[in-house]
XYZ file of C-alpha atoms in Angstrom:
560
model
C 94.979 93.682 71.207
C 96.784 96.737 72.770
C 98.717 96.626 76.163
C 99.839 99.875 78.411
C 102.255 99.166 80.627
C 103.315 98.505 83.378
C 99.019 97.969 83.752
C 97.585 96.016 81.189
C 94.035 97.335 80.002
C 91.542 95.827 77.410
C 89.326 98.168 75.543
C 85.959 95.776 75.886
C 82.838 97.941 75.965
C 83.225 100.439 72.529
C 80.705 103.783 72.202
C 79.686 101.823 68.708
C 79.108 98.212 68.621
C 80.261 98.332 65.464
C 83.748 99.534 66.294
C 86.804 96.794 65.167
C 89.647 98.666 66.886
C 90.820 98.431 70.060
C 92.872 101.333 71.857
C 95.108 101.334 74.406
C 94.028 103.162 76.972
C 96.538 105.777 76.516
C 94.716 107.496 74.119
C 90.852 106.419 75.209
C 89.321 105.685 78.416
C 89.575 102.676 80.393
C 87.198 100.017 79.536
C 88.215 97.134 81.188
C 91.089 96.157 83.796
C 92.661 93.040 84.712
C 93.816 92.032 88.311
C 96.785 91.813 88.648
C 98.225 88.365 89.164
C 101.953 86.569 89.573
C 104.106 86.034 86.212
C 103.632 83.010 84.956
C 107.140 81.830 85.197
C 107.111 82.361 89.191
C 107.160 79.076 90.572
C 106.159 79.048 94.585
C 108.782 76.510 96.626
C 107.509 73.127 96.741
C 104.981 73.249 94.038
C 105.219 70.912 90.509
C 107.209 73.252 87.861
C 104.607 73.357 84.514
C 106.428 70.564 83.218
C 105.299 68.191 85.351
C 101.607 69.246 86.445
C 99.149 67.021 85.365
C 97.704 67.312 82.585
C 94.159 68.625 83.205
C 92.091 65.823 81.360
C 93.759 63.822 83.493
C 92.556 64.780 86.493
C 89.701 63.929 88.995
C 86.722 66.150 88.276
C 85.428 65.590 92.063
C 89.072 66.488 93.543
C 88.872 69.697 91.754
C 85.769 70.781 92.770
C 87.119 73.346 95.111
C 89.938 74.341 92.549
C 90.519 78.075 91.990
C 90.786 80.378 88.709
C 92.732 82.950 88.310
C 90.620 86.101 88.076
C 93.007 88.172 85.556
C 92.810 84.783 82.849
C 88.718 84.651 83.715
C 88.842 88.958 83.682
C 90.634 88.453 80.009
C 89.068 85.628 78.578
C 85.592 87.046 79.595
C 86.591 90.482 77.877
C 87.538 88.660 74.332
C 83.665 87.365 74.542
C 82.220 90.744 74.885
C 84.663 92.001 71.890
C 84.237 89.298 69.738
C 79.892 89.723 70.072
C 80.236 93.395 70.672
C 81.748 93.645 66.904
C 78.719 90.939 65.783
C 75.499 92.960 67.087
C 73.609 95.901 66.268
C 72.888 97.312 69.449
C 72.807 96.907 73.243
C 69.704 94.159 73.343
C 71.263 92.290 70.638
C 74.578 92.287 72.645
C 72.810 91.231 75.869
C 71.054 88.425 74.201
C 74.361 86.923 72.661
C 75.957 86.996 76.176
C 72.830 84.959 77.566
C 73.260 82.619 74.844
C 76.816 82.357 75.577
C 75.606 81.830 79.285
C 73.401 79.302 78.558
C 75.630 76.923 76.795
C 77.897 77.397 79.901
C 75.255 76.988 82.271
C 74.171 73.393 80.668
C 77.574 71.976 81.321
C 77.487 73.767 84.962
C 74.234 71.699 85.310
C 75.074 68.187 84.269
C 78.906 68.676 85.858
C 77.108 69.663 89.372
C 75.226 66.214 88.881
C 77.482 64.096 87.951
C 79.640 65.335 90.869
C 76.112 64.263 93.275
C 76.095 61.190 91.815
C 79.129 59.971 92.260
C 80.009 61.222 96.185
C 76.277 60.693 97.281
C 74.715 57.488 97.998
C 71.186 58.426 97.384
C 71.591 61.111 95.507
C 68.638 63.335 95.062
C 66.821 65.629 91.891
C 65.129 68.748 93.011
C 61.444 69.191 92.195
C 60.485 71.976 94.533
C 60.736 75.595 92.430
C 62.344 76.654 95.939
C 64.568 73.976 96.714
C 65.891 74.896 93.115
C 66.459 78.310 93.183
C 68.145 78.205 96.520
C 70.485 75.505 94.973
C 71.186 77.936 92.160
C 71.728 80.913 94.576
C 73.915 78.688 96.865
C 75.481 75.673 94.829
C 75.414 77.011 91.153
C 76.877 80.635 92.133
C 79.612 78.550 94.343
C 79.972 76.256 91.487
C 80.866 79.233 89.068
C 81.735 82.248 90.970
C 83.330 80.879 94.411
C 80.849 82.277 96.756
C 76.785 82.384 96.926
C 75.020 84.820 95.777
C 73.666 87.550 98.304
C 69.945 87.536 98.095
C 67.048 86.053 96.818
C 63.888 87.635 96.665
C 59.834 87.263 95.302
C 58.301 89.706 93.407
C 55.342 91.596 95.597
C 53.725 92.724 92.136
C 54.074 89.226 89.922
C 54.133 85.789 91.784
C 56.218 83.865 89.187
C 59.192 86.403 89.367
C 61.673 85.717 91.254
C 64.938 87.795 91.962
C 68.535 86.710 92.536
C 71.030 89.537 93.695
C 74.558 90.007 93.180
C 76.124 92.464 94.748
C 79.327 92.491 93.476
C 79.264 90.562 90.412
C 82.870 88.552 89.484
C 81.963 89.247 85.703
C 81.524 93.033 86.038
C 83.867 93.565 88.770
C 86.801 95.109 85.584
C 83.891 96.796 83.603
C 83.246 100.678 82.977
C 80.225 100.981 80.755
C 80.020 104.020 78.986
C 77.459 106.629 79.346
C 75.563 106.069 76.080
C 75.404 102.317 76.991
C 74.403 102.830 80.498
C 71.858 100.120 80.031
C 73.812 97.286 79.256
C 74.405 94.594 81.295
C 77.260 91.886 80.933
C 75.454 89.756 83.426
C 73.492 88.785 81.339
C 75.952 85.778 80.588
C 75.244 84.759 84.564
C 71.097 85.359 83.156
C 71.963 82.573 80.228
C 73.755 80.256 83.214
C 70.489 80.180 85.541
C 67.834 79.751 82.184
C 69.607 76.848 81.098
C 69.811 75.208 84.948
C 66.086 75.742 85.332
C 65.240 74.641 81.705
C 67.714 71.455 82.748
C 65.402 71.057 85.854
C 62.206 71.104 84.061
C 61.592 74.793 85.323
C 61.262 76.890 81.949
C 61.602 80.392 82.469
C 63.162 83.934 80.823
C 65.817 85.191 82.783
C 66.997 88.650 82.701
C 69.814 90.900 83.951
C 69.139 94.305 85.182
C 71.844 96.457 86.988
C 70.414 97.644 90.180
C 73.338 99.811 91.606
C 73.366 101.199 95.412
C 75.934 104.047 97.033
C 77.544 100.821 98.789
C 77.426 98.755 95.603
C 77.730 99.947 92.366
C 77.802 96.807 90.747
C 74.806 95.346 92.427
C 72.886 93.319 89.750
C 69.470 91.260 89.821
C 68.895 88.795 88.097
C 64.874 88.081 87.170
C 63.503 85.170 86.477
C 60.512 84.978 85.364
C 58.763 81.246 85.024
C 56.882 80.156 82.370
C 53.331 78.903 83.069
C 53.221 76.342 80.398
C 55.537 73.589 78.833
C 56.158 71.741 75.929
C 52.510 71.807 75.653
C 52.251 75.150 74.841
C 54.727 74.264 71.882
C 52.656 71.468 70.584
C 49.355 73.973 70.740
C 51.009 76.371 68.731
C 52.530 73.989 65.846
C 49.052 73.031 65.344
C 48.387 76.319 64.857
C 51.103 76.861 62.297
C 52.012 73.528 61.187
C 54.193 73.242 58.500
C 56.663 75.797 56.386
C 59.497 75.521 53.898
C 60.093 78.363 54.424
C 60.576 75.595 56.504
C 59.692 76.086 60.144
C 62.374 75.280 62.231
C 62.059 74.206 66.204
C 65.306 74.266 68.729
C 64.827 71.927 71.954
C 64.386 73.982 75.013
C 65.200 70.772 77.030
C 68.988 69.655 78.299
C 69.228 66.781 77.312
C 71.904 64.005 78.711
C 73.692 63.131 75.459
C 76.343 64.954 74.300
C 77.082 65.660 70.887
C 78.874 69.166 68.997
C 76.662 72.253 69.460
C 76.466 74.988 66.118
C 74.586 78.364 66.274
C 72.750 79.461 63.324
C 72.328 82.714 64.285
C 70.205 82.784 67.057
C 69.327 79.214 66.719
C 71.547 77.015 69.358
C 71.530 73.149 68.075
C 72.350 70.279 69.959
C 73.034 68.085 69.112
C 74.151 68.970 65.250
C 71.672 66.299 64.188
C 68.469 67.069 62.519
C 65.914 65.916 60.205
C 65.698 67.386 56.914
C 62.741 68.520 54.965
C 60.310 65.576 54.210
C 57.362 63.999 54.310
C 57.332 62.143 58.001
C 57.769 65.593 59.265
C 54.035 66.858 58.367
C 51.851 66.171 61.087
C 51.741 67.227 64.470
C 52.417 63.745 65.834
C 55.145 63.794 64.061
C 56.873 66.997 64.600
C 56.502 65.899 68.496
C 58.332 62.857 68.248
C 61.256 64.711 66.527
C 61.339 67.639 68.910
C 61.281 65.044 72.274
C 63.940 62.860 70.911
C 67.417 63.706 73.022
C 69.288 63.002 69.619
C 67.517 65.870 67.294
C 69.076 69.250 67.878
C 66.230 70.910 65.495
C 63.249 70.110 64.092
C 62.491 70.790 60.568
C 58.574 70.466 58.965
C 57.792 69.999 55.988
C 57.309 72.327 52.641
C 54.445 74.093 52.698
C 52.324 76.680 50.629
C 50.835 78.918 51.822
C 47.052 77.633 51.063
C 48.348 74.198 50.490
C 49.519 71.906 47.940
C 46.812 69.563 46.551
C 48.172 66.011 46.887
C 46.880 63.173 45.009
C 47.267 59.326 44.881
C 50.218 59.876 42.181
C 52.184 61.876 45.012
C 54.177 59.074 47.185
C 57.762 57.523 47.961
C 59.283 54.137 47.347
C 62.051 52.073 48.650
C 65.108 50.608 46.878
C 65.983 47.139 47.632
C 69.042 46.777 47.173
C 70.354 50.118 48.986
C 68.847 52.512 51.470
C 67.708 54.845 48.421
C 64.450 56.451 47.929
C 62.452 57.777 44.883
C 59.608 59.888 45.577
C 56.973 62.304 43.719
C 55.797 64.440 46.509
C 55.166 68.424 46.026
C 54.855 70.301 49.018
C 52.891 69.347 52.061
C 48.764 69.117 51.906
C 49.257 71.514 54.808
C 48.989 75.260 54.526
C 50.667 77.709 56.180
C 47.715 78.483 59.076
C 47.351 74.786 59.701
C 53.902 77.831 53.829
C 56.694 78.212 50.018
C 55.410 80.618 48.312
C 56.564 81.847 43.990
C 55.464 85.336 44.656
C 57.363 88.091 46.972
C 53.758 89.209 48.193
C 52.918 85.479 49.155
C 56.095 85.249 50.718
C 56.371 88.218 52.685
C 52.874 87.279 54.155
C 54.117 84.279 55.294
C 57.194 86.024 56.817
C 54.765 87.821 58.232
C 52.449 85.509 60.283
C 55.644 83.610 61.443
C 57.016 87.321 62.575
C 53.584 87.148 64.856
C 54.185 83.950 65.863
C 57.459 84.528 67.385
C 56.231 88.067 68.880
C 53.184 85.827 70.199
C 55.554 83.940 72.169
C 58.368 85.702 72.977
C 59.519 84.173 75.667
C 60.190 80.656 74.452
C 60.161 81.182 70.813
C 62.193 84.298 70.284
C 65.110 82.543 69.139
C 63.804 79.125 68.376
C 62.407 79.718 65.187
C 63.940 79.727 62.245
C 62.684 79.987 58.174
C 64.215 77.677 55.675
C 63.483 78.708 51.745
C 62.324 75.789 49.421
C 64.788 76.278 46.545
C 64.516 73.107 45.072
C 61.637 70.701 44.543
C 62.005 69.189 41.447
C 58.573 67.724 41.186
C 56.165 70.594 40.914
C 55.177 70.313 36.864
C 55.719 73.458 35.468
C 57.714 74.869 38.721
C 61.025 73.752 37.867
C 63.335 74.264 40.771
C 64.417 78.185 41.124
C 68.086 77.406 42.599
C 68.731 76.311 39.431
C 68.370 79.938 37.913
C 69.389 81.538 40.923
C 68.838 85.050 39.780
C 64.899 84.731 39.293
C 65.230 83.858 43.157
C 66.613 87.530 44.001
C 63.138 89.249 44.537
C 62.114 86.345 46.883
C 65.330 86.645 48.445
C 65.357 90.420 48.805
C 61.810 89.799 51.271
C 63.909 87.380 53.238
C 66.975 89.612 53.537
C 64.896 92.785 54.412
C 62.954 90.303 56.971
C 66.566 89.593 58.770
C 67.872 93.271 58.357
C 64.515 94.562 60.173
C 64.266 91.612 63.115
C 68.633 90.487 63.202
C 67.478 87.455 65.174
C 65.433 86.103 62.737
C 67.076 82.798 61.156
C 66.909 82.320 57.461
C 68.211 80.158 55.167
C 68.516 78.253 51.720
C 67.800 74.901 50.734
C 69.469 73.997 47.243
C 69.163 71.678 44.691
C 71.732 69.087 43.718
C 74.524 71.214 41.791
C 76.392 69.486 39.347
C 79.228 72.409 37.984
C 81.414 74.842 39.235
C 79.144 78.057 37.627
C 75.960 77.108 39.850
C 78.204 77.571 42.842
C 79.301 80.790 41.958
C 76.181 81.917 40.804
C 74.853 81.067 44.872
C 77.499 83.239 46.207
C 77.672 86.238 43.649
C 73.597 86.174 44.533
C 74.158 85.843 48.659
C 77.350 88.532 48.038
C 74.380 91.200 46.305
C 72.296 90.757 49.442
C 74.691 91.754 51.224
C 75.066 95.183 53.651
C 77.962 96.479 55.799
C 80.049 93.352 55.609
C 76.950 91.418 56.796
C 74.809 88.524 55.163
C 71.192 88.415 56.106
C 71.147 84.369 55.537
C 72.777 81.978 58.352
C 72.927 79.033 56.325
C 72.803 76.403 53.147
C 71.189 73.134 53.317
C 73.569 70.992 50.252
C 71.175 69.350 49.243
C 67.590 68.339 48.228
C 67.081 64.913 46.109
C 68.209 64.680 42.409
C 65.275 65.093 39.821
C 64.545 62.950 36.889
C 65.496 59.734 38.251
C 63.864 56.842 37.774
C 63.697 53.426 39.480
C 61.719 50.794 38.157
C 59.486 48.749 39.951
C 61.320 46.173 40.699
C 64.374 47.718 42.131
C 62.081 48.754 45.391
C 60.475 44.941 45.712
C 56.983 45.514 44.040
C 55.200 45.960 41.147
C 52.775 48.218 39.403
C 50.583 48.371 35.888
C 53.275 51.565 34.890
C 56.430 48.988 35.811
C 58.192 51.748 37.196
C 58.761 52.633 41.270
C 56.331 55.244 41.574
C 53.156 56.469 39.452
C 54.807 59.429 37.879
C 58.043 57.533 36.087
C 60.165 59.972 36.696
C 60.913 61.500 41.000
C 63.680 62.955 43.201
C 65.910 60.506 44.390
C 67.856 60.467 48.011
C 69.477 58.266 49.935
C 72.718 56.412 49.076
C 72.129 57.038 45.747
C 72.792 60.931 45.972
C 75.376 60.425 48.937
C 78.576 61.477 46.206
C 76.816 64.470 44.795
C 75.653 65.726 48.431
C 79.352 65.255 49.266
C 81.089 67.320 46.849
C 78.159 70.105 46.939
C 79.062 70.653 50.666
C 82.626 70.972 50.039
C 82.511 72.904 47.305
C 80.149 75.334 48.964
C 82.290 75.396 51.932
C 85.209 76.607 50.037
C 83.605 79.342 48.569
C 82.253 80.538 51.692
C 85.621 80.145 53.420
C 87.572 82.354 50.482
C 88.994 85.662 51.804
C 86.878 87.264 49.113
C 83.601 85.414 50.739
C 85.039 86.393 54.322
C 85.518 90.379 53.313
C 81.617 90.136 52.040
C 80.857 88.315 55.392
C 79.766 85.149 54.145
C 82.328 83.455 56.531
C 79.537 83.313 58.940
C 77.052 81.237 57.033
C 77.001 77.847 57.779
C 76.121 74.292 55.896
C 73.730 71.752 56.965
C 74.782 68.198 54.872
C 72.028 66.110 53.491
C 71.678 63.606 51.174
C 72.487 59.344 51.740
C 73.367 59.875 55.686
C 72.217 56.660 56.312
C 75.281 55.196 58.922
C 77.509 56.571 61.131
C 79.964 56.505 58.959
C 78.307 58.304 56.213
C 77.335 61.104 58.748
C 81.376 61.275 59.678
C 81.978 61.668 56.215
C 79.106 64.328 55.857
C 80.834 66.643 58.256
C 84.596 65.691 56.871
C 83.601 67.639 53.442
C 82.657 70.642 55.361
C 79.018 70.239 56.932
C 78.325 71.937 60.643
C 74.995 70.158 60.924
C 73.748 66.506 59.484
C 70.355 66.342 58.536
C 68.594 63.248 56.995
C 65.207 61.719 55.193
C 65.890 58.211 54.153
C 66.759 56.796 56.982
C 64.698 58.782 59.390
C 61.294 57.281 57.063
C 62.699 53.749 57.045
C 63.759 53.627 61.134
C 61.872 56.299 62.687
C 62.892 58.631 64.921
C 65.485 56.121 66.484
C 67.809 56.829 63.237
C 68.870 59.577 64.571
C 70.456 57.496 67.800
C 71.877 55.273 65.029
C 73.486 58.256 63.563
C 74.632 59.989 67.132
C-alpha cells in the first residue's frame, strides 16, 4: 500500500480489474483520498488516554447509538474492500455485485442491531408491515443508522409501480472516489444497494436493489438507489424446485430469509451461507416436501437435493438404508435419486453439459432471486452403482466431465461448482485431486469453489443384527455389501478434510489459486461436539445425513 506525503492517497479504482499493484499517486492519478483527520496520538484535554477507554465489547450498544466514525478509518477501510474484490472480478458487473454482497451481509446486522436497539428502549415496540412505513424507515432510520444523516429523497417510479427510488445526493461511500473514464459505469454504492436488499428481505419485502449514479451540475455524486420488489415469495421457490427437483450435480438453495440465529457466515463464490450448516447429499432430501422443510429451517444455511440423473435412476426394493444400534451409523444401498433432472449426474460430457445447461436457464429464468443462489455440486463418488465404480477414485477419467464444469464457470463467473469426493484413504489420491483442479486452472484462477470430504465408505457391511432386525439374507440391507456414514466414517472424514486443507493452503496451491476453494466436512457429525471437531481439521461448512434422517430437520438445531 503506497503513501504520498504529506497527503495520503489510495489507488482503489484500477483501469484493469485485474491489476495487483497499487501506485502512489505520484506517478498515476488520484483514485481515492482520505480526509484528513487528527494523529492518533493527540489526546484532547479531559478525555480517557487509549489506555484506559473502554474496551468496545464492553460497552452499551444503546449508549452508542449516536457514536461517531471517523470518516478517514471508514474512507480507508472501505477502499481495501474495493481493492481486495476489484483484484477478484472480471469486470465492472462482477465488481458491483461483490460490493452488494458485501452490503448485504452488513445490512443484516444493521437490521437485527436497529431491532434489538427498539426492543429494548421501547415498551411496545412495533414491526413494520406497510411497504411505505418500511422504506421511509430505511430512508430515515437505516441511512441515520449507517451514514449519520437521512437520505434526501424517495421517489415511485411513474413507468413501473413496484420500483421504488431512494436518492443520495452526496453519498459518504463515494464522497473520496474518482472513477475512471473507461469505468464510468461503475458504482461503489452498490454496497449501500446490498444494505437496503438485505433490510427488506429481513422485513419480509423481497426485492433486487440496484445502484445507478445519477449525477447533477450541483451534485456529482448524486446516486439512486432502485428497488425493485418482487411479486412473489418463497412460493415462487417451491414452484420452481418442482420444476427442477433434484441434481448432484447437486442443486444447491441459499436462504433469502434473515433469520434470528446467529452462526459463522462462508461464501462459496457467489453463494452466501448462514449459517455454515447444511445438509449433505441424501436421500431425505428428494422430494419437494422435503427440500421445503430444509430451506425454512433458521439453522440450514443451504440446501442440498439429492443425486440425480438426468432421466432418472431406477430404484428398486433392494435400494434402502438401515440403522446401527449400537452407534448413530448408517449402511445404505441407494443409487441416485428416482428423480430426473426435469422433475440430474450424468457419465457423459454431452449429458452433463445439458444439464448445466437447463440449470443455466433456470437461473436466467429467475434472475432476480436465483442469480446467486444456485449452486452445482458433482457426484464423484457413489459407490453403489454396479458397474459405475466411483470416478474420484481415478480422478483423471473425471477431467472431460470436469472440463464442461470449468468452461461452465469461466463463461457465467457466478456460477458455483463444486466436488463431492469419495472417502480417500492415501496421500497419492490427494495429490492426484489437486494436480487435476491445478490443470483446470486459468490466470491464477480455479473454476471450482469447493470440496465436499466426504461421501460414505463402500463395501461395508453390517449384519442384521447390528441395526435391531432381521432378514432371510442376515445381513443389514438386501445387497450385503453398502456405503456406510455416520460415526462409523467420522475418523476417515476427519483426516480427509485436513489433509485436503493443507494442500489447498500450500504456497504452491495458493500461486495456482486454489487458496480460494473451500471444504464442506461430512461424514459422523452427529453432536455438537463432533461438528466442533469437523471444523477444527479444516472444514468452512458442516454438512450431515445420519443424523438429519434419524432427527429430522431439528438436527440441525442440535448441531447449531
Amino acid at each position: 500500500m503506497a503513501y504520498a506525503q504529506p497527503h495520503p492517497r489510495l489507488s482503489v479504482v484500477s483501469n484493469s480489474s485485474q491489476s495487483s499493484e497499487h501506485h502512489s499517486p505520484t506517478t498515476t492519478s488520484t483514485r481515492f483520498s482520505l480526509p484528513s483527520a487528527p494523529s492518533i496520538h493527540a489526546v484532547v484535554s479531559g478525555t480517557k488516554t487509549p489506555a484506559n477507554r473502554p474496551n468496545i465489547y464492553d460497552r452499551n450498544l444503546n449508549k452508542t447509538r449516536g457514536a461517531e466514525v471517523s470518516a478517514a478509518a471508514f474512507a480507508f477501510l472501505f477502499s481495501e474492500m474495493v481493492q481486495y474484490t476489484q483484484k477478484r472480478v472480471s469486470g465492472i458487473n462482477d465488481l458491483e455485485r461483490q460490493l452488494n454482497t458485501l452490503g448485504y451481509r452488513t445490512g443484516s446486522r444493521v437490521l437485527e442491531l436497529m431491532i434489538w436497539r427498539a426492543e429494548g428502549t421501547s415498551k411496545a415496540p412495533k414491526r413494520e408491515i406497510k411497504l411505505l412505513s418500511v422504506l421511509m424507515m430505511i430512508h430515515t432510520n437505516v441511512w441515520k443508522a449507517v451514514f449519520g444523516k437521512a437520505a434526501d429523497a424517495i421517489e415511485r417510479s411513474v413507468e413501473n409501480s413496484d420500483e421504488y427510488m431512494i436518492i443520495d445526493n452526496d453519498p459518504p461511500i463515494e464522497r473520496y472516489i474518482s472513477v475512471p473514464r473507461d469505468l464510468s459505469q461503475l458504482s461503489c454504492s452498490s454496497f449501500t444497494a446490498g444494505i437496503v436488499e438485505a433490510v427488506l428481505d429481513g422485513l419480509c419485502f423481497p426485492a433486487r436493489v440496484t445502484a445507478h449514479n445519477t449525477p447533477t451540475s450541483q451534485h456529482p455524486n448524486r446516486t439512486t438507489i432502485l428497488i425493485k420488489l418482487e411479486k412473489s415469495d418463497i412460493r415462487m421457490c417451491q414452484s420452481h424446485l418442482s420444476e427442477l427437483n433434484q441434481a448432484d450435480l447437486t442443486l444447491w438453495l441459499s436462504p433469502i430469509q434473515i433469520v434470528q440465529f446467529v452462526g459463522p457466515m462462508v461464501f462459496l463464490n457467489t453463494l452466501q451461507i448462514e449459517p455454515a450448516l447444511l445438509n449433505s447429499s441424501c436421500a431425505w432430501s428428494s422430494d419437494l416436501q422435503q427440500l421445503v422443510q430444509l430451506y425454512n429451517s433458521p439453522f440450514t444455511g443451504a440446501v442440498t437435493t439429492r443425486t440425480s440423473t438426468l432421466s432418472g435412476f431406477a430404484e428398486n426394493e433392494e435400494h434402502t438404508v438401515s440403522f446401527a444400534t449400537e452407534s448413530v451409523s448408517t449402511i445404505n444401498s441407494y443409487g441416485y435419486s428416482p428423480f430426473p433432472l426435469s422433475h440430474i449426474t450424468a457419465s457423459h460430457p454431452d449429458e452433463l453439459q445439458q444439464m448445466v445447461h437447463e440449470i443455466q436457464s433456470l437461473r436466467r429464468k429467475n434472475i432476480a432471486i436465483f442469480s446467486s443462489r444456485i449452486g452445482i455440486e458433482l457426484n464423484t463418488s457413489c459407490p453403489n452403482i454396479p458397474n459405475s465404480p466411483p470416478s474420484g477414485y481415478r480422478f483423471e477419467t473425471l477431467l472431460p466431465l470436469l472440463s464442461v464444469l470449468a468452461e461452465a464457470t469461466y463463461d457465467d463467473p457466478n456460477l458455483t461448482i463444486g466436488l463431492k469426493l469419495p472417502p480417500y484413504t492415501y496421500r497419492d489420491q490427494f495429490l492426484d485431486v489437486i494436480g487435476g483442479l491445478k490443470s483446470l486452472g486459468r490466470d491464477g484462477k480455479n473454476p471450482f469453489s469447493f470440496l465436499t470430504c466426504t461421501n460414505t465408505l463402500g463395501s461395508s457391511m453390517l449384519f442384521a443384527e447390528q441395526v435391531g432386525g432381521s432378514s432371510t439374507s442376515g445381513f443389514a440391507v438386501p445387497t450385503g455389501i453398502g456405503g456406510v456414514g455416520g460415526e462409523l466414517l467420522h475418523t476417515l472424514a476427519l483426516g480427509n478434510v485436513m489433509m485436503f486443507k493443507q494442500l489447498l493452503s500450500s504456497e504452491e496451491s495458493r500461486m495456482a489459486g486454489l487458496i480460494d476453494i473451500k471444504i464442506i466436512g461430512v461424514g459422523g457429525v452427529t453432536s455438537k461436539e463432533a461438528s466442533d471437531r469437523m471444523r477444527r481439521a479444516g472444514a468452512d461448512i458442516v454438512g450431515c445425513a445420519t443424523l438429519f434422517g434419524k432427527e429430522g430437520v431439528g438436527a440441525f438445531q442440535l448441531l447449531s
